[in-house]
Short mmCIF file of C-alpha atoms in Angstrom, two decimals:
data_model
loop_
_atom_site.label_atom_id
_atom_site.label_comp_id
_atom_site.label_asym_id
_atom_site.label_seq_id
_atom_site.Cartn_x
_atom_site.Cartn_y
_atom_site.Cartn_z
CA MET A 1 -4.25 -10.57 2.37
CA ASN A 2 -0.95 -12.36 1.64
CA LYS A 3 -2.86 -15.11 -0.14
CA ARG A 4 -4.25 -12.58 -2.56
CA ILE A 5 -0.86 -11.11 -3.37
CA ILE A 6 0.56 -12.43 -6.65
CA PHE A 7 3.84 -10.80 -7.51
CA PHE A 8 3.97 -10.06 -11.20
CA LEU A 9 7.69 -9.64 -10.67
CA ALA A 10 8.14 -13.40 -10.60
CA GLY A 11 6.81 -13.92 -14.11
CA THR A 12 7.77 -10.74 -15.92
CA LEU A 13 10.51 -8.88 -14.14
CA ILE A 14 12.58 -11.71 -12.72
CA SER A 15 12.49 -14.04 -15.69
CA GLY A 16 16.25 -13.92 -15.99
CA LEU A 17 17.04 -14.55 -12.36
CA THR A 18 19.97 -16.84 -11.62
CA LEU A 19 19.79 -18.17 -8.09
CA ALA A 20 22.88 -18.36 -5.96
CA GLN A 21 23.03 -21.20 -3.50
CA ASP A 22 22.15 -19.11 -0.46
CA GLY A 23 21.10 -15.93 -2.24
CA LEU A 24 17.90 -14.02 -1.60
CA SER A 25 15.68 -13.26 -4.59
CA VAL A 26 13.84 -9.98 -4.95
CA GLN A 27 10.50 -11.78 -4.54
CA SER A 28 11.63 -13.43 -1.30
CA ALA A 29 12.93 -10.08 -0.04
CA ILE A 30 9.57 -8.44 -0.73
CA GLU A 31 7.63 -11.21 1.00
CA GLU A 32 9.90 -10.98 4.03
CA ALA A 33 9.50 -7.21 4.20
CA LEU A 34 5.71 -7.42 3.94
CA SER A 35 5.53 -9.98 6.73
CA ASN A 36 7.73 -7.91 9.06
CA ASN A 37 6.62 -4.36 8.27
CA PRO A 38 4.45 -2.93 11.10
CA ASN A 39 2.72 -0.44 8.80
CA ILE A 40 1.47 -3.28 6.61
CA ARG A 41 0.06 -5.10 9.63
CA ILE A 42 -1.75 -1.91 10.70
CA SER A 43 -3.05 -1.42 7.17
CA ARG A 44 -4.43 -4.95 7.08
CA SER A 45 -6.18 -4.40 10.39
CA ARG A 46 -7.85 -1.27 8.95
CA VAL A 47 -9.13 -3.35 6.04
CA GLU A 48 -10.52 -5.91 8.47
CA ILE A 49 -12.27 -3.17 10.46
CA ALA A 50 -13.85 -1.74 7.30
CA GLU A 51 -15.02 -5.20 6.23
CA ASN A 52 -16.52 -5.80 9.67
CA ASN A 53 -18.38 -2.49 9.44
CA ALA A 54 -19.92 -3.41 6.09
CA SER A 55 -22.74 -5.44 7.64
CA LEU A 56 -26.52 -5.44 7.29
CA GLY A 57 -26.89 -4.59 10.97
CA ASN A 58 -24.69 -1.48 10.77
CA ALA A 59 -26.79 -0.30 7.83
CA GLY A 60 -30.02 -0.69 9.83
CA LEU A 61 -31.37 -3.48 7.65
CA LEU A 62 -31.87 -5.91 10.52
CA PRO A 63 -34.38 -5.70 13.37
CA THR A 64 -33.36 -5.03 16.96
CA LEU A 65 -34.53 -7.27 19.80
CA SER A 66 -34.13 -6.37 23.46
CA ALA A 67 -35.17 -8.02 26.71
CA GLY A 68 -35.81 -6.42 30.07
CA ALA A 69 -36.84 -7.47 33.55
CA GLY A 70 -37.28 -5.80 36.90
CA VAL A 71 -38.38 -6.46 40.46
CA ASN A 72 -39.38 -4.02 43.21
CA TYR A 73 -40.06 -4.63 46.89
CA ASP A 74 -41.53 -1.91 49.17
CA VAL A 75 -42.66 -1.84 52.83
CA ASP A 76 -44.94 1.07 53.80
CA ASP A 77 -47.42 2.17 56.46
CA VAL A 78 -50.69 2.66 54.61
CA SER A 79 -53.72 4.70 55.62
CA ILE A 80 -56.82 4.64 53.40
CA GLN A 81 -59.83 6.91 53.98
CA LEU A 82 -62.90 5.69 52.13
CA ALA A 83 -65.77 7.94 51.25
CA GLY A 84 -68.65 7.50 53.73
CA SER A 85 -66.48 5.66 56.25
CA PRO A 86 -65.75 7.53 59.50
CA ASP A 87 -62.58 5.61 60.29
CA PRO A 88 -59.55 5.13 58.00
CA ILE A 89 -58.15 1.73 57.27
CA GLU A 90 -54.59 1.56 58.48
CA THR A 91 -51.98 -1.08 57.73
CA THR A 92 -48.54 -1.07 59.28
CA GLY A 93 -45.61 -2.61 57.39
CA ALA A 94 -47.58 -3.39 54.25
CA ALA A 95 -45.36 -5.16 51.70
CA THR A 96 -45.60 -4.60 47.95
CA ASN A 97 -43.95 -6.90 45.42
CA ALA A 98 -43.75 -5.93 41.73
CA LEU A 99 -42.28 -8.08 38.98
CA ASN A 100 -42.03 -7.32 35.25
CA ALA A 101 -40.38 -8.87 32.18
CA ASN A 102 -40.59 -7.95 28.50
CA LEU A 103 -39.29 -8.59 24.98
CA ASN A 104 -39.25 -5.69 22.50
CA LEU A 105 -38.79 -5.96 18.73
CA ASN A 106 -38.22 -2.96 16.44
CA TYR A 107 -37.76 -2.96 12.70
CA GLN A 108 -37.69 -0.21 10.12
CA VAL A 109 -39.85 -1.53 7.30
CA PHE A 110 -39.21 1.38 4.95
CA SER A 111 -36.67 4.20 5.29
CA GLY A 112 -36.87 5.81 1.89
CA PHE A 113 -34.17 3.35 0.69
CA ASN A 114 -31.72 4.97 3.11
CA ASN A 115 -30.69 1.70 4.73
CA LYS A 116 -29.97 -0.10 1.49
CA ARG A 117 -27.90 2.79 0.21
CA THR A 118 -26.04 3.01 3.50
CA TYR A 119 -25.18 -0.68 3.22
CA SER A 120 -23.85 -0.14 -0.31
CA LYS A 121 -21.77 2.78 0.94
CA LEU A 122 -20.26 0.65 3.72
CA GLN A 123 -19.30 -1.95 1.13
CA LEU A 124 -17.64 0.77 -0.95
CA ALA A 125 -15.76 1.97 2.13
CA ALA A 126 -14.43 -1.56 2.65
CA ALA A 127 -13.31 -1.70 -0.99
CA GLN A 128 -11.61 1.69 -0.66
CA SER A 129 -9.80 0.51 2.44
CA GLU A 130 -8.57 -2.48 0.44
CA MET A 131 -7.27 -0.18 -2.30
CA GLN A 132 -5.50 2.03 0.23
CA SER A 133 -3.86 -1.01 1.74
CA GLN A 134 -2.77 -2.13 -1.71
CA LEU A 135 -1.16 1.27 -2.31
CA GLU A 136 0.80 0.91 0.91
CA VAL A 137 1.91 -2.59 -0.07
CA GLU A 138 3.02 -1.33 -3.47
CA GLY A 139 5.05 1.38 -1.77
CA ILE A 140 6.86 -1.25 0.28
CA ILE A 141 7.46 -3.37 -2.83
CA LEU A 142 9.06 -0.45 -4.65
CA GLN A 143 11.23 0.47 -1.66
CA VAL A 144 12.47 -3.09 -1.20
CA ALA A 145 13.08 -3.61 -4.91
CA ALA A 146 15.01 -0.33 -5.13
CA ALA A 147 17.10 -1.30 -2.09
CA PHE A 148 17.66 -4.80 -3.54
CA TYR A 149 18.90 -3.45 -6.87
CA ASN A 150 20.95 -0.78 -5.14
CA VAL A 151 22.85 -3.47 -3.22
CA LEU A 152 23.52 -5.37 -6.46
CA ARG A 153 24.61 -2.19 -8.19
CA ALA A 154 26.93 -1.30 -5.30
CA GLU A 155 28.41 -4.82 -5.31
CA ASN A 156 29.07 -4.63 -9.06
CA ASN A 157 30.52 -1.16 -8.75
CA LEU A 158 32.85 -2.34 -6.01
CA GLN A 159 34.09 -5.20 -8.20
CA ILE A 160 34.61 -2.84 -11.13
CA LEU A 161 36.72 -0.53 -8.98
CA ARG A 162 38.70 -3.46 -7.59
CA ASN A 163 39.58 -4.45 -11.14
CA SER A 164 40.50 -0.87 -11.97
CA LYS A 165 42.69 -0.64 -8.89
CA ALA A 166 44.44 -3.88 -9.89
CA ILE A 167 45.21 -2.32 -13.28
CA SER A 168 46.67 0.74 -11.55
CA GLU A 169 48.74 -1.45 -9.24
CA SER A 170 50.15 -3.28 -12.26
CA ARG A 171 50.96 0.05 -13.88
CA VAL A 172 52.84 1.20 -10.79
CA GLU A 173 54.82 -2.03 -10.77
CA ARG A 174 55.71 -1.58 -14.44
CA SER A 175 56.71 2.04 -13.94
CA GLN A 176 58.81 1.11 -10.92
CA ALA A 177 60.48 -1.72 -12.82
CA ALA A 178 61.15 0.56 -15.80
CA LYS A 179 62.73 3.15 -13.53
CA ASP A 180 64.86 0.59 -11.68
CA LEU A 181 66.04 -1.33 -14.74
CA SER A 182 66.43 1.27 -17.44
CA GLY A 183 66.23 4.62 -15.71
CA GLY A 184 62.64 5.29 -16.64
CA SER A 185 60.91 8.59 -15.90
CA SER A 186 60.17 9.39 -12.28
CA ILE A 187 57.22 11.45 -13.51
CA ALA A 188 55.61 8.35 -15.02
CA LEU A 189 56.00 6.51 -11.72
CA LEU A 190 54.63 9.43 -9.70
CA ASN A 191 51.64 9.76 -12.04
CA ALA A 192 50.96 6.06 -11.69
CA ILE A 193 51.11 6.30 -7.89
CA VAL A 194 48.74 9.30 -7.91
CA ASP A 195 46.27 7.39 -10.10
CA LEU A 196 46.53 4.34 -7.84
CA ASN A 197 45.79 6.46 -4.78
CA GLN A 198 42.79 7.96 -6.55
CA ASP A 199 41.51 4.50 -7.39
CA SER A 200 42.05 3.43 -3.78
CA VAL A 201 39.94 6.33 -2.53
CA GLU A 202 37.21 5.49 -5.03
CA LEU A 203 37.31 1.90 -3.82
CA LEU A 204 36.94 2.99 -0.19
CA ASN A 205 33.94 5.14 -1.12
CA ALA A 206 32.38 2.27 -3.07
CA ASN A 207 32.84 -0.04 -0.12
CA GLN A 208 31.11 2.48 2.15
CA ALA A 209 28.27 2.86 -0.36
CA LEU A 210 27.81 -0.93 -0.35
CA THR A 211 27.77 -0.99 3.46
CA GLU A 212 25.08 1.72 3.55
CA ALA A 213 23.04 -0.07 0.87
CA ARG A 214 23.11 -3.30 2.88
CA ILE A 215 22.12 -1.51 6.09
CA ASN A 216 19.18 0.14 4.34
CA PHE A 217 18.14 -3.19 2.84
CA ASN A 218 18.22 -4.92 6.24
CA GLN A 219 16.19 -2.10 7.79
CA LEU A 220 13.44 -2.43 5.16
CA LEU A 221 13.24 -6.19 5.75
CA GLY A 222 13.06 -5.76 9.53
CA ARG A 223 16.36 -7.54 10.06
CA ASP A 224 19.32 -6.81 12.28
CA LEU A 225 21.11 -3.94 10.54
CA VAL A 226 24.45 -5.75 10.45
CA ASN A 227 23.09 -9.01 9.02
CA GLU A 228 25.01 -10.46 6.10
CA VAL A 229 23.29 -9.73 2.78
CA VAL A 230 23.67 -12.29 -0.01
CA LEU A 231 21.48 -11.62 -3.04
CA THR A 232 20.83 -13.31 -6.34
CA ALA A 233 22.07 -11.75 -9.55
CA VAL A 234 19.69 -10.32 -12.15
CA GLU A 235 21.12 -11.01 -15.60
CA GLU A 236 18.30 -10.13 -18.01
CA LEU A 237 16.33 -6.95 -18.42
CA PRO A 238 12.52 -7.02 -18.23
CA GLU A 239 10.35 -7.01 -21.33
CA LEU A 240 7.01 -5.24 -20.98
CA GLU A 241 3.85 -5.06 -23.07
CA GLY A 242 3.09 -2.21 -25.42
CA HIS A 243 1.88 1.14 -24.12
CA GLU A 244 -1.75 0.72 -25.24
CA ALA A 245 -2.09 -2.66 -23.54
CA LEU A 246 -0.55 -1.25 -20.36
CA LYS A 247 -2.86 1.76 -20.50
CA GLU A 248 -5.92 -0.48 -20.76
CA LYS A 249 -4.81 -2.47 -17.73
CA MET A 250 -4.07 0.71 -15.83
CA MET A 251 -7.65 1.93 -16.22
CA SER A 252 -9.06 -1.31 -14.80
CA GLN A 253 -6.40 -2.39 -12.29
CA ASN A 254 -4.57 0.66 -10.92
CA PRO A 255 -5.63 1.04 -7.25
CA THR A 256 -5.52 4.86 -7.40
CA GLN A 257 -7.87 4.82 -10.38
CA ILE A 258 -10.14 2.26 -8.75
CA ASN A 259 -10.23 4.31 -5.55
CA ALA A 260 -11.24 7.42 -7.50
CA ARG A 261 -14.11 5.50 -9.11
CA LEU A 262 -15.20 4.16 -5.73
CA THR A 263 -15.17 7.70 -4.34
CA GLU A 264 -17.41 8.84 -7.20
CA GLN A 265 -19.82 5.96 -6.55
CA SER A 266 -19.84 6.75 -2.83
CA SER A 267 -20.68 10.40 -3.48
CA LEU A 268 -23.54 9.29 -5.75
CA LEU A 269 -24.89 7.19 -2.88
CA ASP A 270 -24.59 10.18 -0.55
CA TYR A 271 -26.72 12.17 -3.00
CA LYS A 272 -29.33 9.41 -3.13
CA ILE A 273 -29.29 9.16 0.68
CA SER A 274 -30.01 12.89 0.88
CA ASN A 275 -33.06 12.31 -1.34
CA SER A 276 -34.31 9.63 1.06
CA SER A 277 -35.12 12.31 3.63
CA TYR A 278 -38.08 13.38 1.46
CA LEU A 279 -39.74 9.97 1.63
CA PRO A 280 -41.94 8.62 4.44
CA GLN A 281 -40.68 6.08 6.98
CA LEU A 282 -42.54 3.06 8.28
CA ASN A 283 -41.52 1.41 11.54
CA PHE A 284 -42.78 -1.81 13.08
CA SER A 285 -42.67 -2.59 16.78
CA GLY A 286 -43.73 -5.61 18.78
CA SER A 287 -43.57 -6.52 22.44
CA TYR A 288 -44.33 -9.43 24.71
CA SER A 289 -44.57 -8.61 28.42
CA TYR A 290 -45.43 -10.01 31.82
CA PHE A 291 -46.36 -7.97 34.91
CA ARG A 292 -47.27 -9.08 38.47
CA ASN A 293 -47.96 -6.82 41.43
CA GLU A 294 -48.80 -8.00 44.98
CA SER A 295 -49.79 -5.42 47.62
CA GLU A 296 -50.85 -5.99 51.26
CA GLY A 297 -52.04 -2.45 51.87
CA SER A 298 -54.48 -2.22 48.97
CA PHE A 299 -57.91 -3.51 48.09
CA LEU A 300 -56.33 -4.82 44.90
CA GLN A 301 -53.96 -7.33 46.42
CA LEU A 302 -52.91 -9.03 43.15
CA ASN A 303 -52.57 -7.62 39.67
CA GLU A 304 -51.08 -9.85 36.96
CA THR A 305 -50.93 -9.37 33.16
CA LEU A 306 -49.39 -11.36 30.31
CA GLY A 307 -49.66 -10.51 26.63
CA TYR A 308 -48.21 -9.02 23.48
CA GLY A 309 -48.56 -5.82 21.49
CA LEU A 310 -47.96 -4.86 17.86
CA GLY A 311 -47.58 -1.45 16.28
CA LEU A 312 -46.89 0.33 13.02
CA THR A 313 -45.72 3.93 12.88
CA LEU A 314 -45.77 6.00 9.71
CA SER A 315 -43.73 9.18 9.64
CA VAL A 316 -44.07 11.67 6.79
CA PRO A 317 -41.54 14.56 6.71
CA LEU A 318 -43.25 17.81 5.79
CA PHE A 319 -40.89 20.66 6.70
CA THR A 320 -37.45 20.65 8.32
CA GLY A 321 -36.47 24.29 8.07
CA GLY A 322 -34.65 23.84 4.76
CA THR A 323 -31.99 21.48 6.12
CA ARG A 324 -32.92 18.71 3.70
CA ARG A 325 -32.64 21.02 0.71
CA SER A 326 -29.23 22.33 1.69
CA ALA A 327 -27.97 18.79 2.40
CA GLN A 328 -29.17 17.68 -1.02
CA LYS A 329 -27.44 20.61 -2.76
CA ASN A 330 -24.18 19.95 -0.94
CA ALA A 331 -24.34 16.24 -1.78
CA LYS A 332 -24.85 17.09 -5.45
CA ILE A 333 -21.84 19.43 -5.42
CA LEU A 334 -19.67 16.74 -3.83
CA MET A 335 -20.90 14.22 -6.39
CA GLU A 336 -19.88 16.52 -9.25
CA ASN A 337 -16.52 17.19 -7.60
CA SER A 338 -15.80 13.47 -7.26
CA LYS A 339 -16.62 12.99 -10.95
CA ILE A 340 -14.13 15.71 -11.87
CA LEU A 341 -11.55 14.16 -9.53
CA ASN A 342 -12.02 10.76 -11.16
CA GLU A 343 -11.47 12.21 -14.61
CA GLU A 344 -8.43 14.17 -13.44
CA THR A 345 -7.00 11.04 -11.81
CA SER A 346 -7.31 9.23 -15.13
CA ARG A 347 -5.47 11.99 -16.98
CA THR A 348 -2.74 12.17 -14.34
CA LEU A 349 -2.18 8.42 -14.42
CA GLU A 350 -2.10 8.41 -18.21
CA LYS A 351 0.59 11.08 -18.11
CA GLN A 352 2.61 9.21 -15.48
CA LEU A 353 2.35 5.93 -17.40
CA LEU A 354 3.43 7.55 -20.66
CA ILE A 355 6.44 9.19 -19.00
CA ALA A 356 7.40 5.98 -17.17
CA TYR A 357 7.01 3.88 -20.32
CA ARG A 358 9.12 6.31 -22.39
CA ASP A 359 11.71 6.28 -19.60
CA TYR A 360 11.71 2.48 -19.72
CA GLN A 361 12.13 2.48 -23.52
CA ASN A 362 14.91 5.04 -23.29
CA SER A 363 16.70 2.96 -20.64
CA MET A 364 16.46 -0.16 -22.80
CA GLN A 365 17.87 1.66 -25.83
CA ALA A 366 20.59 3.30 -23.77
CA PHE A 367 21.53 -0.10 -22.34
CA GLU A 368 21.98 -1.55 -25.83
CA LEU A 369 24.10 1.42 -26.88
CA GLU A 370 26.17 1.21 -23.72
CA GLN A 371 26.80 -2.49 -24.34
CA THR A 372 28.35 -1.51 -27.69
CA SER A 373 30.33 1.23 -25.99
CA LEU A 374 31.63 -1.25 -23.43
CA GLU A 375 32.78 -3.64 -26.14
CA THR A 376 34.61 -0.77 -27.81
CA ALA A 377 36.09 0.39 -24.51
CA GLU A 378 37.27 -3.15 -23.70
CA LEU A 379 38.89 -3.51 -27.11
CA ASN A 380 40.48 -0.09 -26.83
CA PHE A 381 41.86 -0.92 -23.39
CA GLU A 382 43.29 -4.25 -24.57
CA LEU A 383 45.09 -2.55 -27.45
CA SER A 384 46.24 0.27 -25.21
CA GLU A 385 47.57 -2.18 -22.64
CA GLU A 386 49.55 -4.01 -25.31
CA ARG A 387 50.98 -0.79 -26.73
CA PHE A 388 51.70 0.58 -23.25
CA ALA A 389 53.64 -2.56 -22.39
CA ILE A 390 56.01 -1.97 -25.34
CA GLY A 391 56.17 1.79 -24.79
CA GLN A 392 54.17 2.90 -27.85
CA ILE A 393 51.70 5.07 -25.87
CA SER A 394 52.12 7.35 -22.89
CA ASN A 395 50.89 6.98 -19.34
CA VAL A 396 48.24 9.59 -20.07
CA ASP A 397 46.86 7.66 -23.04
CA PHE A 398 46.82 4.42 -21.06
CA ARG A 399 45.07 6.10 -18.12
CA THR A 400 42.51 7.58 -20.50
CA ALA A 401 41.75 4.13 -21.90
CA GLN A 402 41.46 2.77 -18.36
CA LEU A 403 39.07 5.55 -17.29
CA ASN A 404 36.98 5.11 -20.43
CA LEU A 405 36.61 1.44 -19.62
CA LEU A 406 35.73 2.23 -16.02
CA MET A 407 33.14 4.81 -17.04
CA SER A 408 31.54 2.47 -19.57
CA GLN A 409 31.36 -0.36 -17.02
CA ASN A 410 29.78 1.94 -14.44
CA ASN A 411 27.29 3.33 -16.96
CA LEU A 412 26.20 -0.16 -17.95
CA ASN A 413 25.95 -1.20 -14.31
CA ASN A 414 23.76 1.80 -13.45
CA LEU A 415 21.61 1.41 -16.55
CA GLN A 416 20.97 -2.26 -15.83
CA TYR A 417 19.41 -1.61 -12.43
CA ASN A 418 17.79 1.71 -13.34
CA THR A 419 15.96 -0.15 -16.09
CA GLN A 420 14.67 -2.63 -13.53
CA LEU A 421 13.29 0.23 -11.45
CA THR A 422 11.65 1.97 -14.41
CA ALA A 423 9.99 -1.33 -15.34
CA LEU A 424 8.71 -1.67 -11.77
CA GLU A 425 7.20 1.80 -11.99
CA VAL A 426 5.45 0.90 -15.24
CA LEU A 427 4.08 -2.26 -13.63
CA ARG A 428 2.87 -0.26 -10.63
CA LEU A 429 1.06 2.29 -12.79
CA SER A 430 -0.54 -0.41 -14.93
CA GLY A 431 -1.82 -2.17 -11.80
CA GLN A 432 0.30 -5.30 -12.30
CA LEU A 433 2.77 -4.96 -9.46
CA MET A 434 0.45 -7.11 -7.35
CA LYS A 435 -2.95 -8.63 -8.01
#
């Protein structure tokens, strides 16, 4: 199954990937997770079982051939009284040897098309098993990708908070120097220390969040939980096709949609199979046998036969107590239900794709706006830092500029990786996450 997996991520979603020397890409992480995940191995074995079951023999389209042989040996005391004879004929310890061997061939020539339809249904079952396995693989892909981006987001957030803490440390040093050299306000120094402590706590929490993200990532990849995690950086956001093109691909490639269509086709075959019970059946049988019997206590001391036999049996169903009729009605109801389910699946997927695509568009627009906000926040902080250094603005104003910069950096960081996840969801719904 691995050979059939083509990660669309590599061409569309990871086009802006910059590889670190020893970093792990999202595609490599997904491949590693798929190879180590026990549920995926079980899912693949189910597909193999379903494919093995989809055979001509399991559908009854092939003849059956059996061979048999037997031997019997008896020792008896025999007494035979013949008509008109005054004395019986007695034999003590008469031995009887019997030997038989046979070949039997059976084949259903006509079953009311039941066998052919059963074979088609087994093939559909194999295809449905493949779709179910694909859904499980897609689930793993989304989990790993989310964990991958969460680690990157946590790493970026940690660096942002480190920079913010460095700014607060510098502010404390300035406030302390101002107090020592020129009798500056103790309140300004205390406020700076409080803000530094707050930044330190935030940094500790961010470090813990990164540790948890790495542990979760290692668990999904089947690694030791404390393994070092070094990932590549994703610098560009994904660009997807238009909604109509994605919708068209969804209808033909989404495994949930395909599975619903296969279910409808299977129920149609069940209905046709129920109709087969009204048609006659024709069976062919053939045999080739050998028999030899030797008996000491009988007038017929040797009996030996060798030959073959052929037979045709026609069976015409006339009345079955109404069971065929009820089975046919039930099959028709299930067929109609599966048609409704297929249509409802299409509508549900259309809704999910539209919501996911609008979410993706909104994330892209929000990212562009946040980039502008970050540029403004950076400029505002630079000016505030210059004015704070010469005493033109207060500690409160400087802290506000610092927090605005921090918030804008965090917003952009979150938007960058949330956009990656929304794009993945769009690809999943359009059936392009794997092919």
